[in-house]
XYZ file of N, CA and C in Angstrom:
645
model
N -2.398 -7.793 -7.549
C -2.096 -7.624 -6.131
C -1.287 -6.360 -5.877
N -0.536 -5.904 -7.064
C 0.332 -4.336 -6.910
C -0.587 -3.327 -6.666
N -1.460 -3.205 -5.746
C -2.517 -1.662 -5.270
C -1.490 -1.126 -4.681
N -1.105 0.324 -5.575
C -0.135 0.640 -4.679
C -1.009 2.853 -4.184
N 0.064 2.875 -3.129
C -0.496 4.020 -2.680
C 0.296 4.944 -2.917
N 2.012 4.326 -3.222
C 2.846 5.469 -3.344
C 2.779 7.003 -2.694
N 3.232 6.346 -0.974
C 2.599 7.031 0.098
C 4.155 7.696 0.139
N 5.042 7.928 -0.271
C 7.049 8.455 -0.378
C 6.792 8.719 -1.521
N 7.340 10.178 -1.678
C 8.248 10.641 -2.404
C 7.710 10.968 -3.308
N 7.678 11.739 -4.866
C 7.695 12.822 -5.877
C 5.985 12.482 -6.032
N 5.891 11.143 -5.622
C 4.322 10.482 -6.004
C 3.186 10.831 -5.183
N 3.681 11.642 -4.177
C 2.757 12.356 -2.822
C 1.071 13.152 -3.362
N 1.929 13.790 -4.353
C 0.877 14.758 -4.813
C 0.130 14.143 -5.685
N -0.045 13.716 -6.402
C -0.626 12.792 -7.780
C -1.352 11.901 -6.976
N -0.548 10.974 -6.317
C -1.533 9.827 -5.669
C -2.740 10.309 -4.902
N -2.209 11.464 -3.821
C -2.887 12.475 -2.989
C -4.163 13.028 -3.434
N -4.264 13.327 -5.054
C -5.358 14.233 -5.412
C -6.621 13.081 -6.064
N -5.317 12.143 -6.728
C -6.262 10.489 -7.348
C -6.856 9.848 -6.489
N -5.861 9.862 -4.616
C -7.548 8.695 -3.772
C -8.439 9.782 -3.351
N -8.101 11.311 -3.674
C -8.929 11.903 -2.569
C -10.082 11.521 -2.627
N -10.817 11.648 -4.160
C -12.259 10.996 -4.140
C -12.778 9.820 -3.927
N -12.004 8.872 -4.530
C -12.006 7.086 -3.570
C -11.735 6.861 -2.154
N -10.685 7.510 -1.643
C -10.483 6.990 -0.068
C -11.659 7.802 0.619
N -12.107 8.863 0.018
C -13.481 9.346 1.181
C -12.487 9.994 2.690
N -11.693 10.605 2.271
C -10.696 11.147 3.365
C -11.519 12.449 3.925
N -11.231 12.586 4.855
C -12.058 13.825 5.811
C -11.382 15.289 6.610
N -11.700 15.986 6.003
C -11.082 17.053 6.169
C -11.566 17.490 7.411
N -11.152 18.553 7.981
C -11.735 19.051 9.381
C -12.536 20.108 9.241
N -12.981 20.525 8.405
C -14.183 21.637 7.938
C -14.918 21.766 8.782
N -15.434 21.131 9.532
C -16.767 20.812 10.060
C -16.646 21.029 11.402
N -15.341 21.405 11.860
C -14.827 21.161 13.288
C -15.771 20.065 14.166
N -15.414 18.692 13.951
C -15.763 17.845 14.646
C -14.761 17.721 16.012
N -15.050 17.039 17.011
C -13.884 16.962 18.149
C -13.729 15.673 18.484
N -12.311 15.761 19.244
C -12.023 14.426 19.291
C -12.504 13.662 21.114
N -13.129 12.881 21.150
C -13.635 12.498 22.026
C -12.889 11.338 23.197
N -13.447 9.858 23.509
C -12.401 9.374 24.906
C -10.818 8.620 23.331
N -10.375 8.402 24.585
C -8.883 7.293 23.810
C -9.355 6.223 23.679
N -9.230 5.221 22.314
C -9.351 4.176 22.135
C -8.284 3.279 22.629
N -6.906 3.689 22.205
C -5.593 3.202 22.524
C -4.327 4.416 22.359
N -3.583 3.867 23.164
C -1.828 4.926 22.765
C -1.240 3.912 22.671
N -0.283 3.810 21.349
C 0.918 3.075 21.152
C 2.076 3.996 21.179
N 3.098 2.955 21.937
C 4.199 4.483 22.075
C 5.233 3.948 20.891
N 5.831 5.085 20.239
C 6.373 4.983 19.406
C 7.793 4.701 19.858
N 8.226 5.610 21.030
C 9.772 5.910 21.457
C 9.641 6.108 22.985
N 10.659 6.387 23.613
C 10.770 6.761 25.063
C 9.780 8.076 25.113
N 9.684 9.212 23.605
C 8.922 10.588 24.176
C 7.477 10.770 23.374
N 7.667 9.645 22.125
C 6.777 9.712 21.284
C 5.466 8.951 21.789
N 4.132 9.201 20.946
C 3.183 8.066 20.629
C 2.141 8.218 20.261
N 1.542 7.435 19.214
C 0.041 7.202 18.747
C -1.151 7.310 19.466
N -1.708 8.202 19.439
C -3.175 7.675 20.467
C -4.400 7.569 19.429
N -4.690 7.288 19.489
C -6.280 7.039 18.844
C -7.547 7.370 19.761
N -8.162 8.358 19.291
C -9.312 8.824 19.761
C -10.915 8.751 18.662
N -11.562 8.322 19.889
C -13.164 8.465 18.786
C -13.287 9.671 18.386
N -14.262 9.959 17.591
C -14.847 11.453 17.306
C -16.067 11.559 17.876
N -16.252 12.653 18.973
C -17.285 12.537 20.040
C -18.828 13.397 19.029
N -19.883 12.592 18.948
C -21.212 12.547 18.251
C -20.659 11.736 16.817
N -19.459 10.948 16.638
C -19.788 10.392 15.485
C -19.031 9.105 15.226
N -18.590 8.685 14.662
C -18.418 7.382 14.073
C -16.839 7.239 13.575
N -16.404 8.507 12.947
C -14.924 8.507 12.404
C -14.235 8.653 13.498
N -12.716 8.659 13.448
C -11.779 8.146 14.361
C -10.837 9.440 14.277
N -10.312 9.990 15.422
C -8.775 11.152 15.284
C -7.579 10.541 15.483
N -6.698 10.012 14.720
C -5.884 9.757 14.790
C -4.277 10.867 15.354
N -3.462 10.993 16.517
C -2.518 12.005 16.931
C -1.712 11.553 17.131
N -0.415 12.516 17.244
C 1.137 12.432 17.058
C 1.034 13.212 18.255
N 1.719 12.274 19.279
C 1.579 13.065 20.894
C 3.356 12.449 20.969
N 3.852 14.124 21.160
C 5.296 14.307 21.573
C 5.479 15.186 23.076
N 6.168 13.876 24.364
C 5.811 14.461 25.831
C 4.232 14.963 25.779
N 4.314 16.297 26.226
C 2.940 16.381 26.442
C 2.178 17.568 25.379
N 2.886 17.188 24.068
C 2.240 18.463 22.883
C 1.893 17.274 22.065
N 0.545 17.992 21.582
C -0.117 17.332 20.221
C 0.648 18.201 19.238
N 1.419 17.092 18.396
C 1.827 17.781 17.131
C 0.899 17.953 16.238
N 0.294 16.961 15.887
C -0.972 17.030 15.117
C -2.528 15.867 15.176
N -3.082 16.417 14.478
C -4.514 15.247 14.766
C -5.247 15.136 13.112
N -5.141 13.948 12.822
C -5.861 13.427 11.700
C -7.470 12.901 11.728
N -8.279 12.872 10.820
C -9.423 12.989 11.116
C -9.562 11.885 9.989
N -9.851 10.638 10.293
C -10.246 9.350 9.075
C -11.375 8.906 9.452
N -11.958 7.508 8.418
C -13.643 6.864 8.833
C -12.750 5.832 10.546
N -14.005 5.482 10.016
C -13.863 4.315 11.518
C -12.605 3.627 11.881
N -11.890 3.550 12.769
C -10.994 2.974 13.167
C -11.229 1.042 12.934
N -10.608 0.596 12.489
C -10.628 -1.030 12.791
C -10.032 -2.016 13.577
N -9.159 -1.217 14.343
C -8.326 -1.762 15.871
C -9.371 -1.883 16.993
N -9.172 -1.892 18.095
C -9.747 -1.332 19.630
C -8.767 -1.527 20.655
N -8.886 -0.913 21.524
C -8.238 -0.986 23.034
C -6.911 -2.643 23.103
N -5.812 -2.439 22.711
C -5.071 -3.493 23.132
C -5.009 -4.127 21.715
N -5.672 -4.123 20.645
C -6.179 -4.935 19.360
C -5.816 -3.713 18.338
N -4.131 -3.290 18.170
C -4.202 -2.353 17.418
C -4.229 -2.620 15.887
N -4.960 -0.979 15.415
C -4.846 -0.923 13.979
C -4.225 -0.224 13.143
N -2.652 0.251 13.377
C -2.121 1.137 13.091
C -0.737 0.408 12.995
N 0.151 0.575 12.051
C 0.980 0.322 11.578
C 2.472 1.926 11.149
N 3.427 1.790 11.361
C 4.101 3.303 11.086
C 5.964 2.891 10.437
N 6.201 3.896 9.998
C 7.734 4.035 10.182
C 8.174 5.556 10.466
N 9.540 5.678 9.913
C 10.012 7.385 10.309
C 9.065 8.391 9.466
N 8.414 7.586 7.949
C 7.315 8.604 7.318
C 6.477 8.436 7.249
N 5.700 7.367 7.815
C 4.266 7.156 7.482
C 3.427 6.364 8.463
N 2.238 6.926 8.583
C 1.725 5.979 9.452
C 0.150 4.800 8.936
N 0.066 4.032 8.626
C -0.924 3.252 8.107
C -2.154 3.011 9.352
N -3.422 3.387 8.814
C -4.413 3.353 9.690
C -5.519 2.398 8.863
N -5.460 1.279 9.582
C -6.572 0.231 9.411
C -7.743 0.980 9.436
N -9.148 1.054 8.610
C -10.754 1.684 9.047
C -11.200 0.281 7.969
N -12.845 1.009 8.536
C -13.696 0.223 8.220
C -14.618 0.857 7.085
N -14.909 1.098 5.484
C -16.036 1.918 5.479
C -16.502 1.365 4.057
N -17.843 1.268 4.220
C -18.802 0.353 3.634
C -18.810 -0.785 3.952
N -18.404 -0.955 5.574
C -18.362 -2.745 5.677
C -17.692 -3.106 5.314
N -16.040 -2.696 4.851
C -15.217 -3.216 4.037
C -13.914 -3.075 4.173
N -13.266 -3.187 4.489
C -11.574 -3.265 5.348
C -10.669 -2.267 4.235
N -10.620 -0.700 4.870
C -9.396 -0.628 3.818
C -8.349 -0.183 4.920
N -6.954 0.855 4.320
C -5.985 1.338 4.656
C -5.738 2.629 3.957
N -5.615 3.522 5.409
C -5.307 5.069 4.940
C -4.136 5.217 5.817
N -3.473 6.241 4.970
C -2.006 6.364 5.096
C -1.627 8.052 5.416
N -0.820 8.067 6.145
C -0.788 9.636 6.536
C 0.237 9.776 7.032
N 0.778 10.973 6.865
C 2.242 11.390 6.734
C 2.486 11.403 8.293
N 3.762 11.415 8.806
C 3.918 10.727 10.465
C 4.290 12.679 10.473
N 5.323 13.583 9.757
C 5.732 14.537 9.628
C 4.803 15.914 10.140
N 3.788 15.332 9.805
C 2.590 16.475 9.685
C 0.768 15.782 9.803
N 0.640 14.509 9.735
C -0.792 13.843 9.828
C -1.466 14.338 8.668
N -0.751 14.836 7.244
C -1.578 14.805 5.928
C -1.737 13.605 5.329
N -2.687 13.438 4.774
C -3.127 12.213 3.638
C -1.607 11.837 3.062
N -1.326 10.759 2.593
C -0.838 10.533 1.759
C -1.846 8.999 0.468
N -2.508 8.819 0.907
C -3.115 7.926 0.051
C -3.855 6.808 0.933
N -4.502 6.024 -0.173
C -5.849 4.534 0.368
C -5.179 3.327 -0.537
N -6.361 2.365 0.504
C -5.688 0.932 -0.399
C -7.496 0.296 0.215
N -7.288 -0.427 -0.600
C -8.914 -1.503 0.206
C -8.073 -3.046 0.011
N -8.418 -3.183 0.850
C -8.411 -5.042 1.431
C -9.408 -5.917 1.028
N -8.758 -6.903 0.462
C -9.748 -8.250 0.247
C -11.093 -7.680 -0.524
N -10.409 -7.108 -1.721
C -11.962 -6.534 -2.588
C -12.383 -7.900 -3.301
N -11.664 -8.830 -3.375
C -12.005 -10.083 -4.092
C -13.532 -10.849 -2.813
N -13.550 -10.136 -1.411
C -14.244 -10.861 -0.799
C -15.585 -10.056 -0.314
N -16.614 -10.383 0.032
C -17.710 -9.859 0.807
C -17.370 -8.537 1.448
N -18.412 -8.321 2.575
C -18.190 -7.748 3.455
C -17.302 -8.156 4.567
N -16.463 -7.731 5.061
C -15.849 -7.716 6.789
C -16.590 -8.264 8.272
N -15.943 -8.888 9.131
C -16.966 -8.913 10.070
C -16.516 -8.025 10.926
N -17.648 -7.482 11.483
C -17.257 -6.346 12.861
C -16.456 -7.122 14.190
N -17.663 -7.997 13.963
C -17.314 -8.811 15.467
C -16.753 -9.841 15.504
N -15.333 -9.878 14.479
C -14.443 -11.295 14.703
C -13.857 -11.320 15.714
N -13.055 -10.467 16.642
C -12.351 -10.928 17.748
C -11.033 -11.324 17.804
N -10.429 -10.946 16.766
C -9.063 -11.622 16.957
C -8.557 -10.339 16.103
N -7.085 -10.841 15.904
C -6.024 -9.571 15.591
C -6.575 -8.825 14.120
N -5.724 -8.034 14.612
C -6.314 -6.810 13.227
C -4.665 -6.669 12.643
N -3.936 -5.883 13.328
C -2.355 -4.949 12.291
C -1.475 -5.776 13.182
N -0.275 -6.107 12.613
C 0.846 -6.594 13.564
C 1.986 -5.551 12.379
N 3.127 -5.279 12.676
C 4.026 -4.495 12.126
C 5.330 -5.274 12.648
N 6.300 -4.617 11.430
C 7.999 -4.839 12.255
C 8.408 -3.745 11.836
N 7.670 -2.455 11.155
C 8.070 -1.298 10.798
C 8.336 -1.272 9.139
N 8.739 -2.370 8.937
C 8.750 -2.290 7.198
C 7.698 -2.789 6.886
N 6.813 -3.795 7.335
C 5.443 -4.197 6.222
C 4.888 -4.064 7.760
N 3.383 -3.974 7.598
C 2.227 -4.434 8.016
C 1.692 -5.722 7.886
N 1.032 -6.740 9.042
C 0.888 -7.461 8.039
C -1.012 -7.560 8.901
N -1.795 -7.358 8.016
C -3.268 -7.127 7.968
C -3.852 -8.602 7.955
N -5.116 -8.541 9.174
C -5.831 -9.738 9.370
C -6.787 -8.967 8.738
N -7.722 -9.561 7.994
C -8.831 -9.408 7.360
C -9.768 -10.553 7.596
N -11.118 -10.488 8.182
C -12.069 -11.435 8.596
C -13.397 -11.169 8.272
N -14.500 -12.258 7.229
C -15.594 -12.198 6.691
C -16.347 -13.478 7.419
N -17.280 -13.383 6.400
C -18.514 -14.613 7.072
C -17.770 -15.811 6.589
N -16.824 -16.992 6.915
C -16.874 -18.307 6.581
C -15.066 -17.719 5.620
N -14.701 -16.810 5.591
C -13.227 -16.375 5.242
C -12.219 -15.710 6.356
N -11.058 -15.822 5.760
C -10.132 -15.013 6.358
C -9.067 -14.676 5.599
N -8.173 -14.025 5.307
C -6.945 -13.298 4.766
C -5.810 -12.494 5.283
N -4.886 -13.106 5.233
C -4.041 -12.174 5.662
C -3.173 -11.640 4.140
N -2.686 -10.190 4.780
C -2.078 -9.598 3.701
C -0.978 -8.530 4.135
N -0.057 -8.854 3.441
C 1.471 -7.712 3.481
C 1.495 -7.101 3.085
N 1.627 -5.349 3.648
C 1.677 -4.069 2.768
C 3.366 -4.027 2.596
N 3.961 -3.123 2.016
C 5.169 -2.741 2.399
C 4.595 -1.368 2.726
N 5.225 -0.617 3.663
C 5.146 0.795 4.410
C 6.015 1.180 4.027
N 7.029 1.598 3.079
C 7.944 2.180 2.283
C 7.417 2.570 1.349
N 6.716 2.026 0.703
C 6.485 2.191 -0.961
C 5.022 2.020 -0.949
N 4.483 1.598 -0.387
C 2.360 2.009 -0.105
C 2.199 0.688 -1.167
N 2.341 -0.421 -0.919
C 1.918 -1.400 -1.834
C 1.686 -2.788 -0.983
N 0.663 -3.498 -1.597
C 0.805 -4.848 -1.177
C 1.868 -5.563 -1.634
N 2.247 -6.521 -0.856
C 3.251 -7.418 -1.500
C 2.809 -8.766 -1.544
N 2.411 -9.185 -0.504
C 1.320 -10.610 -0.971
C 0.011 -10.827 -0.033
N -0.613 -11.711 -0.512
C -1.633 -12.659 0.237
C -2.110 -13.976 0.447
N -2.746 -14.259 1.524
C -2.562 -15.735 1.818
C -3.944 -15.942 2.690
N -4.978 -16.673 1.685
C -6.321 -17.043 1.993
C -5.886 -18.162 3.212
N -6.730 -17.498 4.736
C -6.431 -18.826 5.278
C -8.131 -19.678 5.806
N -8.434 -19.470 5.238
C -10.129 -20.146 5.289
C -10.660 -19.825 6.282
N -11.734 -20.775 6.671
C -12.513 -20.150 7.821
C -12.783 -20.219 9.121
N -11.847 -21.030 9.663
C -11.449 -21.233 10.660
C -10.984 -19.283 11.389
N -11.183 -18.813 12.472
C -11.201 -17.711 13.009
C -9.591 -17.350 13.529
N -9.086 -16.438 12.895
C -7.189 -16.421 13.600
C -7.894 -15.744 15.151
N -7.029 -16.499 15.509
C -7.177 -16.124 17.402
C -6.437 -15.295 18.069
N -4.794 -15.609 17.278
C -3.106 -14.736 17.583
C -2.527 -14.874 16.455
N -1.548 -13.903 16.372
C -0.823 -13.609 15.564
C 0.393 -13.533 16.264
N 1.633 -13.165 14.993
C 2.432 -12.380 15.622
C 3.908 -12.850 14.702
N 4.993 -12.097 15.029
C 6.261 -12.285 13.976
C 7.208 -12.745 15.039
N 8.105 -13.682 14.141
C 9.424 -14.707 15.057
C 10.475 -14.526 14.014
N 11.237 -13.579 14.124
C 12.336 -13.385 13.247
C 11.940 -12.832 11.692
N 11.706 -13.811 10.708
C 11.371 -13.669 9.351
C 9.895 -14.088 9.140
N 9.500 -14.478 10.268
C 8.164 -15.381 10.113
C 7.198 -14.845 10.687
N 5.892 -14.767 10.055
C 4.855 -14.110 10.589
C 4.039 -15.292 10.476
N 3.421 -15.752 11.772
C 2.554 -16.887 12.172
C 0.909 -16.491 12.424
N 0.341 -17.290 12.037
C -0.913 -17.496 12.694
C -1.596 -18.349 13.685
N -2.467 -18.344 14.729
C -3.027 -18.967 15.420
C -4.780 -19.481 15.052
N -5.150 -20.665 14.443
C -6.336 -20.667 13.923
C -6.814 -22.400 14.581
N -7.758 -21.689 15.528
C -8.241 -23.226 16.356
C -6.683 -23.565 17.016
N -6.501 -24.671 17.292
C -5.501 -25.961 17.632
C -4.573 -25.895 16.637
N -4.453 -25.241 14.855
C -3.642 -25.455 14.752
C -2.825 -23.839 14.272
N -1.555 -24.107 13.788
C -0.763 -22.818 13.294
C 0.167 -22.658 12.431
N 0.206 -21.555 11.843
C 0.559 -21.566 10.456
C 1.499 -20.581 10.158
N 2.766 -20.741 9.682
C 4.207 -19.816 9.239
C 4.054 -19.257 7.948
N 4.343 -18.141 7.515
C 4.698 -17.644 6.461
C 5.828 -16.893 6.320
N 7.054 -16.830 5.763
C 8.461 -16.269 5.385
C 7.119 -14.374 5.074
N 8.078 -13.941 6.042
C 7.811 -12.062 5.632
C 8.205 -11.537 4.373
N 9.525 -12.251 3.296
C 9.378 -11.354 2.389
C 8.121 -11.906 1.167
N 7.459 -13.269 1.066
C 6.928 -13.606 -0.258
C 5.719 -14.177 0.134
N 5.607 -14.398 1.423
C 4.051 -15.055 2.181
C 4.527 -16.254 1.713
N 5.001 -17.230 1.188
C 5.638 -18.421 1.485
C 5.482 -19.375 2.976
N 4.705 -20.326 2.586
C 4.062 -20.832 3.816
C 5.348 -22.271 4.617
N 5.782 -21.732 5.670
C 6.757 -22.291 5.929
C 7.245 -23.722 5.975
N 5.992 -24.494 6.601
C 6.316 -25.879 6.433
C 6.087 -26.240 5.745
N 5.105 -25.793 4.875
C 4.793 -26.360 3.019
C 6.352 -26.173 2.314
N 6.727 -25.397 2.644
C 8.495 -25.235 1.647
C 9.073 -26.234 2.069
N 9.387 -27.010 3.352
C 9.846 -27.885 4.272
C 9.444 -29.311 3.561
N 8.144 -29.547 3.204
C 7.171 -30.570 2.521
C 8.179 -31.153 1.247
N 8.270 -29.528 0.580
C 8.773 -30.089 -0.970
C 10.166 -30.545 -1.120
N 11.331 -29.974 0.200
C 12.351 -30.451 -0.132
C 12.520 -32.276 -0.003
């Protein structure tokens, strides 16, 4: 479960040159452009995320919009958020971008400083393909982990990155029932699946009322 991206610090460069050929990262060679807004998340009172399609294609521009200057614009595969249903996760160095490519849920990571690569991760390689059209949450954040909905044919998964250190920290098969909502209550990151719902403690995925069970 340690996939790590070692997206901070001396490990930038090494990791950087090792996913370039696995993450399939996209350079701007080609001058593609960036086309309508998918979503803006604001970071601060001046900051914020916007996410834009790439107009004739399929990959996503990810930008660092400060007032009214683009600091910069990143160029990754398909976005896996939409409008209101974000897929982006950040702190003061990094920003984590949910995509989609081969049908298959990963995470690319890019420096908040400048919008360079810093590294990939893939999700739920133990499972199938992804579904496009699940409908329910994708990224929820508290700034230190991410915590990633992942959804297949008759599965589901959720999973904790840490955004410090580019690593998973756990996972927690929640079958196939469809998560509907999400969302974090202090230490606890919950799920919504049908009628019923389900706690997990943020640092170990520790399922809350099951701990409750054993005392």
């Amino acid at each position: 479960m340690a996939r790590r991206l070692g997206w901070l610090g001396p490990a930038i460069v090494a990791v950087g040159l090792a996913a370039g050929g696995v993450g399939g990262w996209y350079m701007m060679t080609a001058r593609p452009s960036a086309g309508e807004v998918i979503d803006t998340l604001p970071i601060d009172s001046q900051a914020s995320l916007v996410v834009r399609a790439e107009q004739g294609g399929d990959r996503t521009f990810i930008e660092l919009h400060v007032g009214d200057e683009t600091k910069w614009q990143a160029l990754v595969p398909t976005y896996a958020g939409r409008r209101g249903v974000p897929g982006l996760a950040w702190t003061q160095n990094a920003v984590s971008v949910r995509v989609v490519r081969g049908g298959r849920a990963e995470i690319f990571a890019v420096a908040m400083r400048d919008g360079s690569k810093l590294g990939g991760l893939k999700l739920a390689p133990d499972h199938g393909p992804i579904k496009r059209d699940a409908g329910g949450p994708v990224t929820f954040t508290d700034h230190v982990r991410s915590y990633e909905i992942v959804a297949g044919e008759g599965w589901n998964q959720l999973v904790a990155l840490d955004l410090a250190k580019g690593r998973a920290l756990w996972k927690v098969e929640l079958g196939p029932a469809p998560v509907v909502e999400g969302g974090l209550d202090g230490g606890v990151f919950w799920v919504r699946q049908g009628t019923g719902r389900r706690s997990f403690y943020v640092f170990n995925g520790e399922e809350r009322d099951l701990l409750k069970s054993r005392e």
